[in-house]
Amino acid sequence: MNFIPKHITDTRRGILLMLAASFFFALTMAFAKLLSGSMGSVEVTFWRNAVGLIIISVTIVHTPVHNIGGRPYTLIFRGVIGAVALLTFFYSISATSLSAAIVYAKTEPIFTAVLALFLLGEKLKFRAVLAIIIGFTGVAVMSNMKIDYLHVMGIMTGFLSALAYTSVRSLKAHYDTRTVVLSFMLFGTFIPVILMIAAEFYTSELFAFALSPFVAPEGSDWVWIILMGSAAALGQIYMTRAYFYAQAGLVSTVSYSVVLFASIFGILLGDQLPTLIMITGAILIVLSGILLSIA
């Protein structure tokens, strides 16, 4: 594994790396969308993490992790919450357009700012407060003021992701980054297995996002599974390297390019063109995230 000295700054390279990361993350969504035609979102979540678990395990064998430890419950919490966030995200991908799913997921910075205020006691500047208001206005516009199951799942993705990322901030000083990712992958593999077993005996409209039976992959499914896991791993690698080379605020702003890439892939896969209302809501949410990244 190549390590990059933290003092090196190359803004152009950082931007290009983040664009590459966004492309691969959007590609991950596209493969997940293709898989949703033959299996449930819970199984898609399982395969996404199972492939990632293999990849991260190989890196740990090659370069062992070094942990100080001391926060086991927070580490477990991050793994569980991150896995549930992925369940709601892949459910959104299977039930709506890629552009809508990713825009809802991108509400994460809004919820992160709110959680930092209440859980970490961080003070919010006026720009951050304004950004939060703009972001929630965008959510209201995008959902057309409707609170149905699909919109709740989209919003839950953003909220749960924010909760997971907020917990990561308290883990940085105690655990190797790969240990935190490994926790996420382990729970992201184990929890879907339990849910797929439960789905054989129990159904629920309320927990539709978390209950779908296992369907044995066939033919091209294996291709999409491998490509999905590989694209996700590449996205993670490029994103991490981007933060080494450029300022976090700039990289976070460029990360919103994933909305464009996901929209293009979605249209290529048959998604309808976004409506004016959806575009307006998306613009407000993206604007909110950008303001928060530079606040």
PDB file of C-alpha atoms in Angstrom:
ATOM      1  CA  MET A   1       0.000   0.000   0.000  1.00  0.00           C
ATOM      2  CA  ASN A   2       1.374   3.380  -0.964  1.00  0.00           C
ATOM      3  CA  PHE A   3       1.298   6.115   1.663  1.00  0.00           C
ATOM      4  CA  ILE A   4       1.290   9.774   0.663  1.00  0.00           C
ATOM      5  CA  PRO A   5       3.005  12.319   2.939  1.00  0.00           C
ATOM      6  CA  LYS A   6       0.400  14.652   4.396  1.00  0.00           C
ATOM      7  CA  HIS A   7       2.410  17.759   3.542  1.00  0.00           C
ATOM      8  CA  ILE A   8       2.129  17.183  -0.210  1.00  0.00           C
ATOM      9  CA  THR A   9      -0.472  19.403  -1.825  1.00  0.00           C
ATOM     10  CA  ASP A  10      -1.569  19.035  -5.429  1.00  0.00           C
ATOM     11  CA  THR A  11      -4.993  20.574  -5.863  1.00  0.00           C
ATOM     12  CA  ARG A  12      -5.373  19.570  -9.517  1.00  0.00           C
ATOM     13  CA  ARG A  13      -4.548  15.943  -8.733  1.00  0.00           C
ATOM     14  CA  GLY A  14      -6.890  15.972  -5.736  1.00  0.00           C
ATOM     15  CA  ILE A  15      -9.765  17.199  -7.900  1.00  0.00           C
ATOM     16  CA  LEU A  16      -9.084  14.595 -10.597  1.00  0.00           C
ATOM     17  CA  LEU A  17      -8.905  11.829  -7.997  1.00  0.00           C
ATOM     18  CA  MET A  18     -12.229  12.900  -6.481  1.00  0.00           C
ATOM     19  CA  LEU A  19     -13.825  13.005  -9.926  1.00  0.00           C
ATOM     20  CA  ALA A  20     -12.556   9.455 -10.481  1.00  0.00           C
ATOM     21  CA  ALA A  21     -13.944   8.409  -7.089  1.00  0.00           C
ATOM     22  CA  SER A  22     -17.343   9.917  -7.917  1.00  0.00           C
ATOM     23  CA  PHE A  23     -17.363   8.104 -11.254  1.00  0.00           C
ATOM     24  CA  PHE A  24     -16.687   4.737  -9.623  1.00  0.00           C
ATOM     25  CA  PHE A  25     -19.237   5.342  -6.848  1.00  0.00           C
ATOM     26  CA  ALA A  26     -21.854   6.136  -9.495  1.00  0.00           C
ATOM     27  CA  LEU A  27     -20.777   3.021 -11.386  1.00  0.00           C
ATOM     28  CA  THR A  28     -21.322   1.032  -8.180  1.00  0.00           C
ATOM     29  CA  MET A  29     -24.889   2.344  -8.099  1.00  0.00           C
ATOM     30  CA  ALA A  30     -25.422   1.407 -11.738  1.00  0.00           C
ATOM     31  CA  PHE A  31     -24.332  -2.190 -11.129  1.00  0.00           C
ATOM     32  CA  ALA A  32     -26.542  -2.315  -8.022  1.00  0.00           C
ATOM     33  CA  LYS A  33     -29.458  -1.128 -10.156  1.00  0.00           C
ATOM     34  CA  LEU A  34     -28.785  -3.899 -12.678  1.00  0.00           C
ATOM     35  CA  LEU A  35     -28.696  -6.478  -9.884  1.00  0.00           C
ATOM     36  CA  SER A  36     -31.956  -5.211  -8.377  1.00  0.00           C
ATOM     37  CA  GLY A  37     -33.775  -6.679 -11.368  1.00  0.00           C
ATOM     38  CA  SER A  38     -32.953 -10.223 -10.254  1.00  0.00           C
ATOM     39  CA  MET A  39     -32.479 -10.000  -6.477  1.00  0.00           C
ATOM     40  CA  GLY A  40     -33.610  -7.959  -3.485  1.00  0.00           C
ATOM     41  CA  SER A  41     -31.792  -4.898  -2.174  1.00  0.00           C
ATOM     42  CA  VAL A  42     -30.750  -6.790   0.978  1.00  0.00           C
ATOM     43  CA  GLU A  43     -28.849  -9.331  -1.113  1.00  0.00           C
ATOM     44  CA  VAL A  44     -27.295  -6.549  -3.184  1.00  0.00           C
ATOM     45  CA  THR A  45     -26.064  -5.050   0.100  1.00  0.00           C
ATOM     46  CA  PHE A  46     -24.642  -8.429   1.093  1.00  0.00           C
ATOM     47  CA  TRP A  47     -22.664  -8.879  -2.134  1.00  0.00           C
ATOM     48  CA  ARG A  48     -21.429  -5.273  -2.065  1.00  0.00           C
ATOM     49  CA  ASN A  49     -19.918  -5.818   1.375  1.00  0.00           C
ATOM     50  CA  ALA A  50     -18.794  -9.414   0.861  1.00  0.00           C
ATOM     51  CA  VAL A  51     -16.598  -8.423  -2.096  1.00  0.00           C
ATOM     52  CA  GLY A  52     -15.340  -5.383  -0.189  1.00  0.00           C
ATOM     53  CA  LEU A  53     -14.577  -7.572   2.824  1.00  0.00           C
ATOM     54  CA  ILE A  54     -12.334  -9.771   0.714  1.00  0.00           C
ATOM     55  CA  ILE A  55     -10.507  -6.761  -0.728  1.00  0.00           C
ATOM     56  CA  ILE A  56      -9.941  -5.036   2.636  1.00  0.00           C
ATOM     57  CA  SER A  57      -8.831  -8.338   4.219  1.00  0.00           C
ATOM     58  CA  VAL A  58      -6.177  -8.757   1.519  1.00  0.00           C
ATOM     59  CA  THR A  59      -4.793  -5.283   2.249  1.00  0.00           C
ATOM     60  CA  ILE A  60      -4.663  -6.047   5.985  1.00  0.00           C
ATOM     61  CA  VAL A  61      -2.776  -9.297   5.362  1.00  0.00           C
ATOM     62  CA  HIS A  62      -0.343  -7.382   3.153  1.00  0.00           C
ATOM     63  CA  THR A  63       0.020  -4.457   5.568  1.00  0.00           C
ATOM     64  CA  PRO A  64      -1.175  -5.207   9.144  1.00  0.00           C
ATOM     65  CA  VAL A  65      -3.236  -2.573  10.947  1.00  0.00           C
ATOM     66  CA  HIS A  66      -2.067  -0.790  14.091  1.00  0.00           C
ATOM     67  CA  ASN A  67      -4.788   0.134  16.594  1.00  0.00           C
ATOM     68  CA  ILE A  68      -4.660   1.918  19.932  1.00  0.00           C
ATOM     69  CA  GLY A  69      -8.178   0.667  20.702  1.00  0.00           C
ATOM     70  CA  GLY A  70     -10.407   1.722  23.574  1.00  0.00           C
ATOM     71  CA  ARG A  71     -13.667   2.416  21.711  1.00  0.00           C
ATOM     72  CA  PRO A  72     -15.116  -1.043  20.896  1.00  0.00           C
ATOM     73  CA  TYR A  73     -18.769  -0.071  21.334  1.00  0.00           C
ATOM     74  CA  THR A  74     -18.394   2.986  19.113  1.00  0.00           C
ATOM     75  CA  LEU A  75     -16.684   0.799  16.520  1.00  0.00           C
ATOM     76  CA  ILE A  76     -19.576  -1.674  16.640  1.00  0.00           C
ATOM     77  CA  PHE A  77     -22.097   1.185  16.485  1.00  0.00           C
ATOM     78  CA  ARG A  78     -20.416   2.584  13.371  1.00  0.00           C
ATOM     79  CA  GLY A  79     -20.496  -0.843  11.713  1.00  0.00           C
ATOM     80  CA  VAL A  80     -24.170  -1.477  12.460  1.00  0.00           C
ATOM     81  CA  ILE A  81     -25.404   2.006  11.545  1.00  0.00           C
ATOM     82  CA  GLY A  82     -23.319   2.053   8.362  1.00  0.00           C
ATOM     83  CA  ALA A  83     -24.747  -1.323   7.319  1.00  0.00           C
ATOM     84  CA  VAL A  84     -28.338  -0.169   7.905  1.00  0.00           C
ATOM     85  CA  ALA A  85     -27.636   3.035   5.937  1.00  0.00           C
ATOM     86  CA  LEU A  86     -26.455   0.910   3.027  1.00  0.00           C
ATOM     87  CA  LEU A  87     -29.647  -1.169   3.253  1.00  0.00           C
ATOM     88  CA  THR A  88     -31.831   1.931   2.925  1.00  0.00           C
ATOM     89  CA  PHE A  89     -29.592   3.279   0.149  1.00  0.00           C
ATOM     90  CA  PHE A  90     -29.752   0.160  -2.008  1.00  0.00           C
ATOM     91  CA  TYR A  91     -33.494  -0.054  -1.391  1.00  0.00           C
ATOM     92  CA  SER A  92     -33.806   3.510  -2.730  1.00  0.00           C
ATOM     93  CA  ILE A  93     -31.712   2.567  -5.765  1.00  0.00           C
ATOM     94  CA  SER A  94     -33.993  -0.393  -6.512  1.00  0.00           C
ATOM     95  CA  ALA A  95     -37.200   1.624  -6.076  1.00  0.00           C
ATOM     96  CA  THR A  96     -36.391   4.971  -7.668  1.00  0.00           C
ATOM     97  CA  SER A  97     -34.021   6.648 -10.125  1.00  0.00           C
ATOM     98  CA  LEU A  98     -30.274   6.706  -9.487  1.00  0.00           C
ATOM     99  CA  SER A  99     -30.297  10.506  -9.457  1.00  0.00           C
ATOM    100  CA  ALA A 100     -32.991  10.667  -6.767  1.00  0.00           C
ATOM    101  CA  ALA A 101     -31.299   7.996  -4.645  1.00  0.00           C
ATOM    102  CA  ILE A 102     -27.914   9.723  -4.659  1.00  0.00           C
ATOM    103  CA  VAL A 103     -29.343  13.197  -4.027  1.00  0.00           C
ATOM    104  CA  TYR A 104     -31.163  11.930  -0.931  1.00  0.00           C
ATOM    105  CA  ALA A 105     -27.945  10.224   0.212  1.00  0.00           C
ATOM    106  CA  LYS A 106     -26.157  13.556  -0.237  1.00  0.00           C
ATOM    107  CA  THR A 107     -28.255  15.059   2.591  1.00  0.00           C
ATOM    108  CA  GLU A 108     -25.642  13.467   4.873  1.00  0.00           C
ATOM    109  CA  PRO A 109     -23.625  16.720   5.398  1.00  0.00           C
ATOM    110  CA  ILE A 110     -26.829  18.475   6.508  1.00  0.00           C
ATOM    111  CA  PHE A 111     -27.561  15.870   9.171  1.00  0.00           C
ATOM    112  CA  THR A 112     -23.865  15.702  10.126  1.00  0.00           C
ATOM    113  CA  ALA A 113     -23.898  19.427  10.918  1.00  0.00           C
ATOM    114  CA  VAL A 114     -27.039  19.035  13.035  1.00  0.00           C
ATOM    115  CA  LEU A 115     -25.655  15.986  14.868  1.00  0.00           C
ATOM    116  CA  ALA A 116     -22.339  17.766  15.503  1.00  0.00           C
ATOM    117  CA  LEU A 117     -24.328  20.539  17.167  1.00  0.00           C
ATOM    118  CA  PHE A 118     -26.344  18.281  19.474  1.00  0.00           C
ATOM    119  CA  LEU A 119     -23.946  15.370  20.040  1.00  0.00           C
ATOM    120  CA  LEU A 120     -20.520  17.014  19.906  1.00  0.00           C
ATOM    121  CA  GLY A 121     -21.477  20.494  21.067  1.00  0.00           C
ATOM    122  CA  GLU A 122     -19.925  22.166  18.012  1.00  0.00           C
ATOM    123  CA  LYS A 123     -21.080  25.709  17.311  1.00  0.00           C
ATOM    124  CA  LEU A 124     -22.588  26.490  13.907  1.00  0.00           C
ATOM    125  CA  LYS A 125     -21.702  29.606  11.967  1.00  0.00           C
ATOM    126  CA  PHE A 126     -24.444  31.622  10.289  1.00  0.00           C
ATOM    127  CA  ARG A 127     -23.470  30.170   6.890  1.00  0.00           C
ATOM    128  CA  ALA A 128     -23.889  26.655   8.269  1.00  0.00           C
ATOM    129  CA  VAL A 129     -27.339  27.456   9.694  1.00  0.00           C
ATOM    130  CA  LEU A 130     -28.356  28.966   6.349  1.00  0.00           C
ATOM    131  CA  ALA A 131     -27.036  25.886   4.548  1.00  0.00           C
ATOM    132  CA  ILE A 132     -29.090  23.582   6.792  1.00  0.00           C
ATOM    133  CA  ILE A 133     -32.253  25.588   6.073  1.00  0.00           C
ATOM    134  CA  ILE A 134     -31.539  25.503   2.325  1.00  0.00           C
ATOM    135  CA  GLY A 135     -30.871  21.758   2.489  1.00  0.00           C
ATOM    136  CA  PHE A 136     -34.102  20.865   4.267  1.00  0.00           C
ATOM    137  CA  THR A 137     -35.991  23.159   1.887  1.00  0.00           C
ATOM    138  CA  GLY A 138     -34.471  21.166  -0.966  1.00  0.00           C
ATOM    139  CA  VAL A 139     -35.644  17.913   0.631  1.00  0.00           C
ATOM    140  CA  ALA A 140     -39.169  19.312   0.977  1.00  0.00           C
ATOM    141  CA  VAL A 141     -39.209  20.499  -2.642  1.00  0.00           C
ATOM    142  CA  MET A 142     -37.750  17.276  -4.012  1.00  0.00           C
ATOM    143  CA  SER A 143     -40.274  15.126  -2.138  1.00  0.00           C
ATOM    144  CA  ASN A 144     -43.073  17.459  -3.294  1.00  0.00           C
ATOM    145  CA  MET A 145     -44.038  17.763   0.381  1.00  0.00           C
ATOM    146  CA  LYS A 146     -44.973  14.069   0.471  1.00  0.00           C
ATOM    147  CA  ILE A 147     -43.888  11.773   3.286  1.00  0.00           C
ATOM    148  CA  ASP A 148     -44.238   8.331   1.749  1.00  0.00           C
ATOM    149  CA  TYR A 149     -42.138   5.217   2.374  1.00  0.00           C
ATOM    150  CA  LEU A 150     -39.674   5.829  -0.437  1.00  0.00           C
ATOM    151  CA  HIS A 151     -38.928   9.412   0.598  1.00  0.00           C
ATOM    152  CA  VAL A 152     -38.465   8.298   4.214  1.00  0.00           C
ATOM    153  CA  MET A 153     -35.948   5.678   3.078  1.00  0.00           C
ATOM    154  CA  GLY A 154     -34.027   8.326   1.121  1.00  0.00           C
ATOM    155  CA  ILE A 155     -33.923  10.698   4.081  1.00  0.00           C
ATOM    156  CA  MET A 156     -32.993   7.840   6.425  1.00  0.00           C
ATOM    157  CA  THR A 157     -29.996   7.093   4.209  1.00  0.00           C
ATOM    158  CA  GLY A 158     -28.698  10.624   4.723  1.00  0.00           C
ATOM    159  CA  PHE A 159     -29.428  10.628   8.459  1.00  0.00           C
ATOM    160  CA  LEU A 160     -27.921   7.199   9.182  1.00  0.00           C
ATOM    161  CA  SER A 161     -24.845   7.999   7.058  1.00  0.00           C
ATOM    162  CA  ALA A 162     -24.374  11.199   9.066  1.00  0.00           C
ATOM    163  CA  LEU A 163     -24.677   9.243  12.308  1.00  0.00           C
ATOM    164  CA  ALA A 164     -22.073   6.763  11.075  1.00  0.00           C
ATOM    165  CA  TYR A 165     -19.650   9.460   9.899  1.00  0.00           C
ATOM    166  CA  THR A 166     -20.060  11.422  13.128  1.00  0.00           C
ATOM    167  CA  SER A 167     -19.033   8.323  15.097  1.00  0.00           C
ATOM    168  CA  VAL A 168     -15.992   7.908  12.833  1.00  0.00           C
ATOM    169  CA  ARG A 169     -14.677  11.268  14.012  1.00  0.00           C
ATOM    170  CA  SER A 170     -14.308   9.862  17.529  1.00  0.00           C
ATOM    171  CA  LEU A 171     -12.618   6.706  16.228  1.00  0.00           C
ATOM    172  CA  LYS A 172      -9.818   8.321  14.197  1.00  0.00           C
ATOM    173  CA  ALA A 173      -7.445   8.606  17.138  1.00  0.00           C
ATOM    174  CA  HIS A 174      -8.035   5.011  18.257  1.00  0.00           C
ATOM    175  CA  TYR A 175      -8.224   2.803  15.173  1.00  0.00           C
ATOM    176  CA  ASP A 176      -6.610   2.340  11.781  1.00  0.00           C
ATOM    177  CA  THR A 177      -8.899   3.501   8.974  1.00  0.00           C
ATOM    178  CA  ARG A 178      -9.035  -0.035   7.590  1.00  0.00           C
ATOM    179  CA  THR A 179     -10.236  -1.327  10.967  1.00  0.00           C
ATOM    180  CA  VAL A 180     -13.194   1.049  10.823  1.00  0.00           C
ATOM    181  CA  VAL A 181     -13.924   0.003   7.237  1.00  0.00           C
ATOM    182  CA  LEU A 182     -13.557  -3.661   8.217  1.00  0.00           C
ATOM    183  CA  SER A 183     -16.156  -3.197  10.969  1.00  0.00           C
ATOM    184  CA  PHE A 184     -18.542  -1.715   8.427  1.00  0.00           C
ATOM    185  CA  MET A 185     -17.902  -4.550   5.945  1.00  0.00           C
ATOM    186  CA  LEU A 186     -18.320  -7.267   8.573  1.00  0.00           C
ATOM    187  CA  PHE A 187     -21.666  -5.994   9.811  1.00  0.00           C
ATOM    188  CA  GLY A 188     -22.664  -5.135   6.240  1.00  0.00           C
ATOM    189  CA  THR A 189     -22.170  -8.800   5.360  1.00  0.00           C
ATOM    190  CA  PHE A 190     -23.471 -10.432   8.541  1.00  0.00           C
ATOM    191  CA  ILE A 191     -26.661  -8.376   9.022  1.00  0.00           C
ATOM    192  CA  PRO A 192     -28.002  -8.993   5.477  1.00  0.00           C
ATOM    193  CA  VAL A 193     -27.456 -12.756   5.966  1.00  0.00           C
ATOM    194  CA  ILE A 194     -29.626 -12.685   9.113  1.00  0.00           C
ATOM    195  CA  LEU A 195     -32.251 -10.564   7.335  1.00  0.00           C
ATOM    196  CA  MET A 196     -32.396 -12.867   4.295  1.00  0.00           C
ATOM    197  CA  ILE A 197     -32.932 -15.862   6.595  1.00  0.00           C
ATOM    198  CA  ALA A 198     -35.655 -13.967   8.473  1.00  0.00           C
ATOM    199  CA  ALA A 199     -37.327 -13.047   5.161  1.00  0.00           C
ATOM    200  CA  GLU A 200     -37.970 -16.754   4.513  1.00  0.00           C
ATOM    201  CA  PHE A 201     -40.339 -16.815   7.492  1.00  0.00           C
ATOM    202  CA  TYR A 202     -41.540 -13.232   7.908  1.00  0.00           C
ATOM    203  CA  THR A 203     -42.754 -10.359   5.730  1.00  0.00           C
ATOM    204  CA  SER A 204     -43.449  -6.761   6.692  1.00  0.00           C
ATOM    205  CA  GLU A 205     -44.423  -3.668   4.722  1.00  0.00           C
ATOM    206  CA  LEU A 206     -42.803  -1.479   7.376  1.00  0.00           C
ATOM    207  CA  PHE A 207     -39.457  -3.267   7.055  1.00  0.00           C
ATOM    208  CA  ALA A 208     -39.628  -3.909   3.313  1.00  0.00           C
ATOM    209  CA  PHE A 209     -36.167  -2.322   2.917  1.00  0.00           C
ATOM    210  CA  ALA A 210     -34.657  -4.934   5.238  1.00  0.00           C
ATOM    211  CA  LEU A 211     -36.508  -8.112   4.316  1.00  0.00           C
ATOM    212  CA  SER A 212     -35.981  -9.900   1.028  1.00  0.00           C
ATOM    213  CA  PRO A 213     -35.119 -13.589   0.536  1.00  0.00           C
ATOM    214  CA  PHE A 214     -31.885 -14.881  -0.951  1.00  0.00           C
ATOM    215  CA  VAL A 215     -31.924 -15.538  -4.694  1.00  0.00           C
ATOM    216  CA  ALA A 216     -29.029 -17.521  -6.135  1.00  0.00           C
ATOM    217  CA  PRO A 217     -27.128 -15.330  -8.647  1.00  0.00           C
ATOM    218  CA  GLU A 218     -27.113 -16.599 -12.207  1.00  0.00           C
ATOM    219  CA  GLY A 219     -25.141 -15.790 -15.345  1.00  0.00           C
ATOM    220  CA  SER A 220     -24.462 -12.076 -15.688  1.00  0.00           C
ATOM    221  CA  ASP A 221     -25.365 -11.477 -12.020  1.00  0.00           C
ATOM    222  CA  TRP A 222     -21.881 -12.663 -11.054  1.00  0.00           C
ATOM    223  CA  VAL A 223     -20.339 -10.168 -13.470  1.00  0.00           C
ATOM    224  CA  TRP A 224     -22.331  -7.283 -11.943  1.00  0.00           C
ATOM    225  CA  ILE A 225     -21.469  -8.452  -8.415  1.00  0.00           C
ATOM    226  CA  ILE A 226     -17.726  -8.491  -9.096  1.00  0.00           C
ATOM    227  CA  LEU A 227     -17.840  -5.179 -10.961  1.00  0.00           C
ATOM    228  CA  MET A 228     -19.951  -3.555  -8.222  1.00  0.00           C
ATOM    229  CA  GLY A 229     -17.555  -4.591  -5.454  1.00  0.00           C
ATOM    230  CA  SER A 230     -14.499  -3.618  -7.491  1.00  0.00           C
ATOM    231  CA  ALA A 231     -15.948  -0.216  -8.450  1.00  0.00           C
ATOM    232  CA  ALA A 232     -16.810   0.494  -4.815  1.00  0.00           C
ATOM    233  CA  ALA A 233     -13.269  -0.419  -3.713  1.00  0.00           C
ATOM    234  CA  LEU A 234     -11.720   1.797  -6.396  1.00  0.00           C
ATOM    235  CA  GLY A 235     -14.023   4.655  -5.419  1.00  0.00           C
ATOM    236  CA  GLN A 236     -12.911   4.332  -1.794  1.00  0.00           C
ATOM    237  CA  ILE A 237      -9.226   4.279  -2.763  1.00  0.00           C
ATOM    238  CA  TYR A 238      -9.464   7.313  -5.056  1.00  0.00           C
ATOM    239  CA  MET A 239     -11.520   9.250  -2.518  1.00  0.00           C
ATOM    240  CA  THR A 240      -8.979   8.597   0.244  1.00  0.00           C
ATOM    241  CA  ARG A 241      -6.092   9.685  -1.987  1.00  0.00           C
ATOM    242  CA  ALA A 242      -8.007  12.823  -3.040  1.00  0.00           C
ATOM    243  CA  TYR A 243      -8.193  13.972   0.586  1.00  0.00           C
ATOM    244  CA  PHE A 244      -4.411  13.569   0.869  1.00  0.00           C
ATOM    245  CA  TYR A 245      -3.726  15.902  -2.051  1.00  0.00           C
ATOM    246  CA  ALA A 246      -6.321  18.680  -1.682  1.00  0.00           C
ATOM    247  CA  GLN A 247      -8.192  20.540   1.047  1.00  0.00           C
ATOM    248  CA  ALA A 248     -11.167  18.681   2.501  1.00  0.00           C
ATOM    249  CA  GLY A 249     -13.630  21.470   1.675  1.00  0.00           C
ATOM    250  CA  LEU A 250     -12.659  21.478  -1.994  1.00  0.00           C
ATOM    251  CA  VAL A 251     -12.700  17.674  -2.260  1.00  0.00           C
ATOM    252  CA  SER A 252     -16.127  17.522  -0.590  1.00  0.00           C
ATOM    253  CA  THR A 253     -17.458  20.032  -3.086  1.00  0.00           C
ATOM    254  CA  VAL A 254     -16.106  18.079  -6.063  1.00  0.00           C
ATOM    255  CA  SER A 255     -17.656  14.898  -4.634  1.00  0.00           C
ATOM    256  CA  TYR A 256     -21.075  16.213  -5.681  1.00  0.00           C
ATOM    257  CA  SER A 257     -20.101  15.332  -9.232  1.00  0.00           C
ATOM    258  CA  VAL A 258     -21.407  11.860  -8.310  1.00  0.00           C
ATOM    259  CA  VAL A 259     -24.913  13.285  -8.763  1.00  0.00           C
ATOM    260  CA  LEU A 260     -24.129  14.078 -12.411  1.00  0.00           C
ATOM    261  CA  PHE A 261     -22.496  10.705 -13.066  1.00  0.00           C
ATOM    262  CA  ALA A 262     -25.338   8.825 -11.380  1.00  0.00           C
ATOM    263  CA  SER A 263     -27.932  10.770 -13.380  1.00  0.00           C
ATOM    264  CA  ILE A 264     -26.174   9.912 -16.650  1.00  0.00           C
ATOM    265  CA  PHE A 265     -25.906   6.214 -15.759  1.00  0.00           C
ATOM    266  CA  GLY A 266     -29.532   6.231 -14.629  1.00  0.00           C
ATOM    267  CA  ILE A 267     -30.755   7.634 -17.937  1.00  0.00           C
ATOM    268  CA  LEU A 268     -28.650   5.067 -19.821  1.00  0.00           C
ATOM    269  CA  LEU A 269     -30.344   2.344 -17.751  1.00  0.00           C
ATOM    270  CA  GLY A 270     -33.828   3.654 -18.527  1.00  0.00           C
ATOM    271  CA  ASP A 271     -34.575   6.163 -15.745  1.00  0.00           C
ATOM    272  CA  GLN A 272     -36.942   8.965 -16.678  1.00  0.00           C
ATOM    273  CA  LEU A 273     -35.527  12.458 -17.062  1.00  0.00           C
ATOM    274  CA  PRO A 274     -35.687  14.402 -13.765  1.00  0.00           C
ATOM    275  CA  THR A 275     -38.639  16.777 -13.416  1.00  0.00           C
ATOM    276  CA  LEU A 276     -38.178  20.515 -12.843  1.00  0.00           C
ATOM    277  CA  ILE A 277     -39.256  20.083  -9.213  1.00  0.00           C
ATOM    278  CA  MET A 278     -36.714  17.333  -8.648  1.00  0.00           C
ATOM    279  CA  ILE A 279     -33.935  19.341 -10.295  1.00  0.00           C
ATOM    280  CA  THR A 280     -34.790  22.368  -8.128  1.00  0.00           C
ATOM    281  CA  GLY A 281     -34.735  20.286  -4.952  1.00  0.00           C
ATOM    282  CA  ALA A 282     -31.477  18.622  -5.974  1.00  0.00           C
ATOM    283  CA  ILE A 283     -29.828  21.985  -6.650  1.00  0.00           C
ATOM    284  CA  LEU A 284     -30.817  23.239  -3.198  1.00  0.00           C
ATOM    285  CA  ILE A 285     -29.472  20.095  -1.493  1.00  0.00           C
ATOM    286  CA  VAL A 286     -26.196  20.237  -3.427  1.00  0.00           C
ATOM    287  CA  LEU A 287     -25.863  23.979  -2.708  1.00  0.00           C
ATOM    288  CA  SER A 288     -26.430  23.247   0.991  1.00  0.00           C
ATOM    289  CA  GLY A 289     -23.694  20.599   0.989  1.00  0.00           C
ATOM    290  CA  ILE A 290     -21.225  22.892  -0.753  1.00  0.00           C
ATOM    291  CA  LEU A 291     -21.913  25.709   1.732  1.00  0.00           C
ATOM    292  CA  LEU A 292     -21.377  23.293   4.623  1.00  0.00           C
ATOM    293  CA  SER A 293     -18.121  22.031   3.143  1.00  0.00           C
ATOM    294  CA  ILE A 294     -16.683  25.561   3.100  1.00  0.00           C
ATOM    295  CA  ALA A 295     -18.384  26.869   6.249  1.00  0.00           C
TER     296      ALA A 295
END
